[in-house]
Amino acid sequence: GELLAQVRQVHPTSEYLYSSQIRLAVVTRDVLREPRVAAGRLERLLLDLDLPTSGVALVRLTLGECYLAAGDTARGRVVLTHLGRDPDFRQAAGHAHYHLARLDLAQGNYATSRDRFAVVAMDNPGAPYANDALDLGLAIAEEMDNPSGGPTILDLYAGSVYFDLTDQPEARVMALEDFTEQAPPFLDLEEPQHLLERGRFELAVLYHETGRSAEALAFLNLVVLEHPDGRYPARALELQGRILEGEGRHQEAKLAWERLLAQYPAYLFIDDVRDELRALP
């Protein structure tokens, strides 16, 4: 922060200076776990008359994310809604609507969330969040029409989305554990259950990220076995192989990736999997 203040004295309009200030706020939020301090930095940055117009949208987007991470969902919604209505910043506005759709889901506004996800996916199909928006929008729509699930299952899942938005990883793990344990009795498991499949995959990823590899592998295997025609088994097999390869279990990793090649040849990242196989000892 001190270094950026010195840079500003010499190059007050440098785009690198302001992008670095945004990155500093992100590090303050995600690494130092101080989202309110990060939000304060960005609030002051918006008052800087030398801030380039091209940087305003990204500052506002990051500020909204900081408010959400701090648990201030009301202010986060206001900032992101204003950005989403700005016709001059379409890309940032789309990202704002993606966060708003997740917030709607977390707060139980399922129909609004479904519609917003659909618009996000159609308006910004090349955005990094577009696939996730499409997947969540479809899952909500399917669940709202699911005779064996419906709002009860959405209510169980919504808590994990709230804890993700408000940057509470431990609470999110617990919410997903509750969801994957409590949802099956309400569901007809003879039919595709995409929200349950997603919850299981998300929990496996979180277990992997926190070093609980045995539990991660168990849930990935569950996704492959119980949702073979779903949206996540190919990704589950890829991650399964990566975890096993990282533990030095090369033969098991090879089997997982070969199974992926055989069962899901249309997988989007199939060439990456082939490269991983070639690189095995």
XYZ file of C-alpha atoms in Angstrom:
281
model
C 0.000 0.000 0.000
C 2.792 2.415 0.838
C 4.564 1.588 -2.413
C 1.420 2.274 -4.431
C 1.075 5.639 -2.704
C 4.581 6.527 -3.874
C 3.794 5.401 -7.415
C 0.684 7.555 -7.427
C 2.751 10.686 -6.776
C 4.594 10.173 -10.059
C 2.000 8.403 -12.253
C -1.468 9.259 -10.883
C -3.304 8.053 -14.004
C -1.377 4.829 -14.568
C -3.714 1.935 -15.355
C -1.218 -0.377 -13.661
C -1.480 1.652 -10.473
C -5.242 1.239 -10.268
C -5.318 -2.398 -11.301
C -2.725 -3.001 -8.572
C -4.915 -1.209 -6.042
C -7.774 -3.532 -6.957
C -5.505 -6.570 -6.604
C -4.329 -5.270 -3.240
C -7.969 -5.084 -2.121
C -8.567 -8.649 -3.332
C -5.524 -9.909 -1.405
C -6.694 -8.009 1.674
C -10.083 -9.692 1.340
C -9.072 -13.243 0.415
C -5.626 -13.717 1.990
C -5.674 -11.397 4.993
C -9.396 -12.178 5.514
C -10.252 -8.515 6.046
C -13.111 -7.812 3.594
C -14.239 -4.639 5.401
C -10.742 -3.161 5.162
C -10.676 -4.095 1.478
C -14.069 -2.444 0.962
C -12.751 0.742 2.608
C -9.808 0.838 0.185
C -12.139 0.530 -2.784
C -14.563 3.148 -1.453
C -11.671 5.620 -1.254
C -10.500 4.576 -4.704
C -13.893 5.446 -6.206
C -13.463 8.996 -4.868
C -10.128 9.364 -6.671
C -10.677 11.832 -9.498
C -7.733 10.355 -11.435
C -9.315 6.887 -11.578
C -9.625 5.950 -15.283
C -13.173 5.366 -16.485
C -12.203 1.871 -17.607
C -11.371 0.989 -14.008
C -14.595 2.203 -12.407
C -16.624 -0.905 -13.280
C -14.022 -3.317 -11.924
C -13.718 -1.308 -8.709
C -17.489 -1.351 -8.238
C -17.670 -5.084 -8.989
C -14.884 -5.876 -6.513
C -16.462 -3.575 -3.929
C -19.738 -5.484 -4.204
C -17.853 -8.758 -3.756
C -16.116 -7.332 -0.663
C -19.431 -6.307 0.878
C -20.754 -9.825 0.302
C -17.607 -11.394 1.779
C -18.059 -9.180 4.849
C -21.637 -10.463 5.235
C -23.162 -7.108 4.279
C -25.473 -8.556 1.649
C -27.730 -5.470 1.589
C -24.938 -3.091 0.535
C -23.521 -5.741 -1.769
C -26.868 -6.055 -3.515
C -27.184 -2.276 -3.931
C -23.700 -1.856 -5.454
C -24.041 -4.855 -7.768
C -27.568 -3.861 -8.847
C -26.416 -0.371 -9.831
C -23.501 -1.875 -11.775
C -25.808 -4.394 -13.449
C -27.960 -1.557 -14.787
C -25.030 0.362 -16.279
C -25.099 -0.014 -20.087
C -21.510 1.211 -20.426
C -19.961 -1.753 -18.602
C -21.676 -4.792 -20.052
C -19.024 -7.342 -19.115
C -18.783 -6.221 -15.494
C -22.580 -5.888 -15.371
C -22.932 -9.524 -16.411
C -20.594 -10.604 -13.630
C -22.624 -8.485 -11.184
C -25.825 -10.228 -12.278
C -24.136 -13.606 -11.747
C -23.401 -12.665 -8.127
C -26.939 -11.306 -7.731
C -28.375 -14.558 -9.058
C -26.392 -16.514 -6.474
C -27.532 -14.090 -3.784
C -31.151 -14.594 -4.864
C -30.637 -18.348 -4.589
C -29.014 -18.004 -1.169
C -31.933 -15.881 0.074
C -34.656 -18.175 -1.258
C -35.752 -16.139 -4.294
C -35.602 -19.170 -6.550
C -37.667 -18.006 -9.525
C -35.766 -14.712 -9.723
C -32.467 -16.546 -9.402
C -33.400 -18.996 -12.184
C -34.361 -16.195 -14.564
C -31.280 -14.131 -13.778
C -28.972 -17.117 -14.331
C -30.624 -17.726 -17.706
C -30.069 -14.129 -18.816
C -26.446 -14.192 -17.626
C -25.709 -17.393 -19.538
C -27.298 -16.086 -22.754
C -25.898 -12.554 -22.673
C -22.300 -13.498 -21.819
C -21.775 -17.051 -23.161
C -18.006 -16.644 -23.327
C -17.611 -15.382 -19.758
C -15.816 -17.620 -17.222
C -18.948 -17.782 -15.075
C -21.361 -18.553 -17.942
C -21.204 -22.353 -17.675
C -21.765 -22.243 -13.940
C -24.681 -19.839 -14.408
C -26.238 -22.182 -16.963
C -25.734 -25.212 -14.729
C -27.208 -23.530 -11.649
C -30.102 -22.060 -13.623
C -30.976 -25.475 -15.036
C -30.632 -27.143 -11.635
C -33.005 -24.627 -10.040
C -35.537 -24.957 -12.881
C -35.416 -28.750 -12.662
C -35.725 -28.721 -8.887
C -38.726 -26.386 -8.944
C -40.486 -28.965 -11.153
C -39.142 -31.981 -9.255
C -42.065 -33.849 -7.643
C -39.738 -35.561 -5.158
C -37.629 -32.542 -4.270
C -38.689 -29.012 -5.017
C -38.288 -26.087 -2.623
C -37.331 -28.404 0.242
C -34.149 -29.441 -1.566
C -33.425 -25.887 -2.706
C -33.766 -24.719 0.899
C -31.234 -27.333 1.991
C -28.772 -26.292 -0.729
C -29.193 -22.506 -0.457
C -27.205 -22.272 2.785
C -24.034 -23.476 1.098
C -24.379 -20.731 -1.538
C -24.812 -18.089 1.169
C -21.673 -19.246 2.977
C -19.760 -19.228 -0.313
C -20.817 -15.645 -1.057
C -20.002 -14.474 2.463
C -16.609 -16.206 2.473
C -17.242 -18.733 5.237
C -15.533 -21.876 3.892
C -15.881 -23.992 7.022
C -19.577 -23.207 7.332
C -19.987 -23.965 3.623
C -18.450 -27.418 4.090
C -20.841 -28.119 6.961
C -23.807 -26.884 4.920
C -22.882 -29.152 1.997
C -22.389 -32.088 4.357
C -25.874 -31.493 5.750
C -27.298 -31.141 2.244
C -25.744 -34.351 0.878
C -26.872 -36.241 3.977
C -30.412 -34.858 4.329
C -31.455 -34.519 0.669
C -31.504 -38.187 -0.523
C -34.498 -39.284 1.632
C -36.626 -36.607 -0.073
C -35.604 -37.629 -3.605
C -36.461 -40.329 -6.103
C -32.946 -41.570 -6.754
C -34.148 -43.577 -9.749
C -34.420 -40.238 -11.569
C -31.577 -37.783 -12.359
C -30.969 -35.477 -9.404
C -28.635 -32.803 -10.700
C -28.637 -30.567 -7.637
C -27.635 -33.470 -5.402
C -24.958 -34.399 -7.933
C -23.633 -30.833 -7.900
C -23.618 -30.694 -4.110
C -21.637 -33.908 -3.885
C -19.100 -32.686 -6.424
C -18.716 -29.309 -4.690
C -18.131 -31.047 -1.375
C -15.482 -33.287 -2.949
C -13.684 -30.214 -4.311
C -13.744 -28.535 -0.905
C -12.435 -31.682 0.774
C -9.619 -31.787 -1.772
C -8.762 -28.115 -1.211
C -8.560 -28.650 2.545
C -6.357 -31.751 2.348
C -9.063 -34.317 3.073
C -8.212 -36.409 0.032
C -9.726 -39.700 1.203
C -13.122 -38.062 1.716
C -12.763 -36.208 -1.589
C -12.096 -39.451 -3.447
C -15.090 -41.117 -1.788
C -17.476 -38.373 -2.922
C -15.984 -38.263 -6.423
C -16.531 -41.996 -6.682
C -20.123 -41.482 -5.508
C -20.704 -38.937 -8.286
C -19.377 -41.355 -10.911
C -21.350 -44.338 -9.626
C -24.697 -42.696 -8.837
C -24.803 -40.017 -11.558
C -23.179 -41.700 -14.597
C -25.294 -39.709 -17.070
C -25.122 -36.457 -15.129
C -23.123 -33.273 -15.586
C -20.207 -33.982 -13.281
C -18.905 -37.574 -13.608
C -16.302 -36.643 -16.230
C -15.027 -33.792 -14.063
C -15.107 -36.132 -11.074
C -12.922 -38.680 -12.866
C -10.479 -35.963 -13.949
C -10.125 -34.644 -10.404
C -9.927 -38.161 -9.050
C -6.955 -38.804 -11.329
C -5.265 -35.557 -10.282
C -5.615 -36.377 -6.587
C -4.276 -39.904 -7.061
C -1.415 -38.682 -9.246
C -0.512 -36.090 -6.615
C -0.290 -38.830 -4.005
C 2.018 -40.890 -6.199
C -0.677 -43.495 -6.931
C 0.092 -43.456 -10.642
C -1.571 -46.727 -11.625
C -4.851 -45.721 -9.972
C -4.656 -42.303 -11.616
C -4.083 -43.994 -14.967
C -7.183 -46.159 -14.482
C -9.330 -43.135 -13.573
C -8.225 -41.153 -16.611
C -8.554 -44.138 -18.970
C -12.079 -44.635 -17.675
C -12.768 -40.987 -18.447
C -11.470 -41.370 -21.988
C -13.603 -44.470 -22.547
C -16.872 -43.302 -20.981
C -16.863 -39.549 -21.730
C -14.977 -38.991 -25.015
C -16.833 -35.701 -25.597
C -15.544 -34.177 -22.353
C -14.515 -30.567 -22.977
C -10.999 -30.967 -21.552
C -10.314 -34.438 -22.947
C -7.039 -33.317 -24.584
C -5.717 -32.142 -21.219
C -6.497 -35.569 -19.776
C -4.542 -37.239 -22.611
C -1.589 -34.968 -21.817
C -1.787 -35.964 -18.158
C -1.763 -39.630 -19.144
C 1.268 -39.195 -21.361
C 3.105 -37.460 -18.518
C 2.608 -40.316 -16.044
C 5.765 -42.272 -15.154
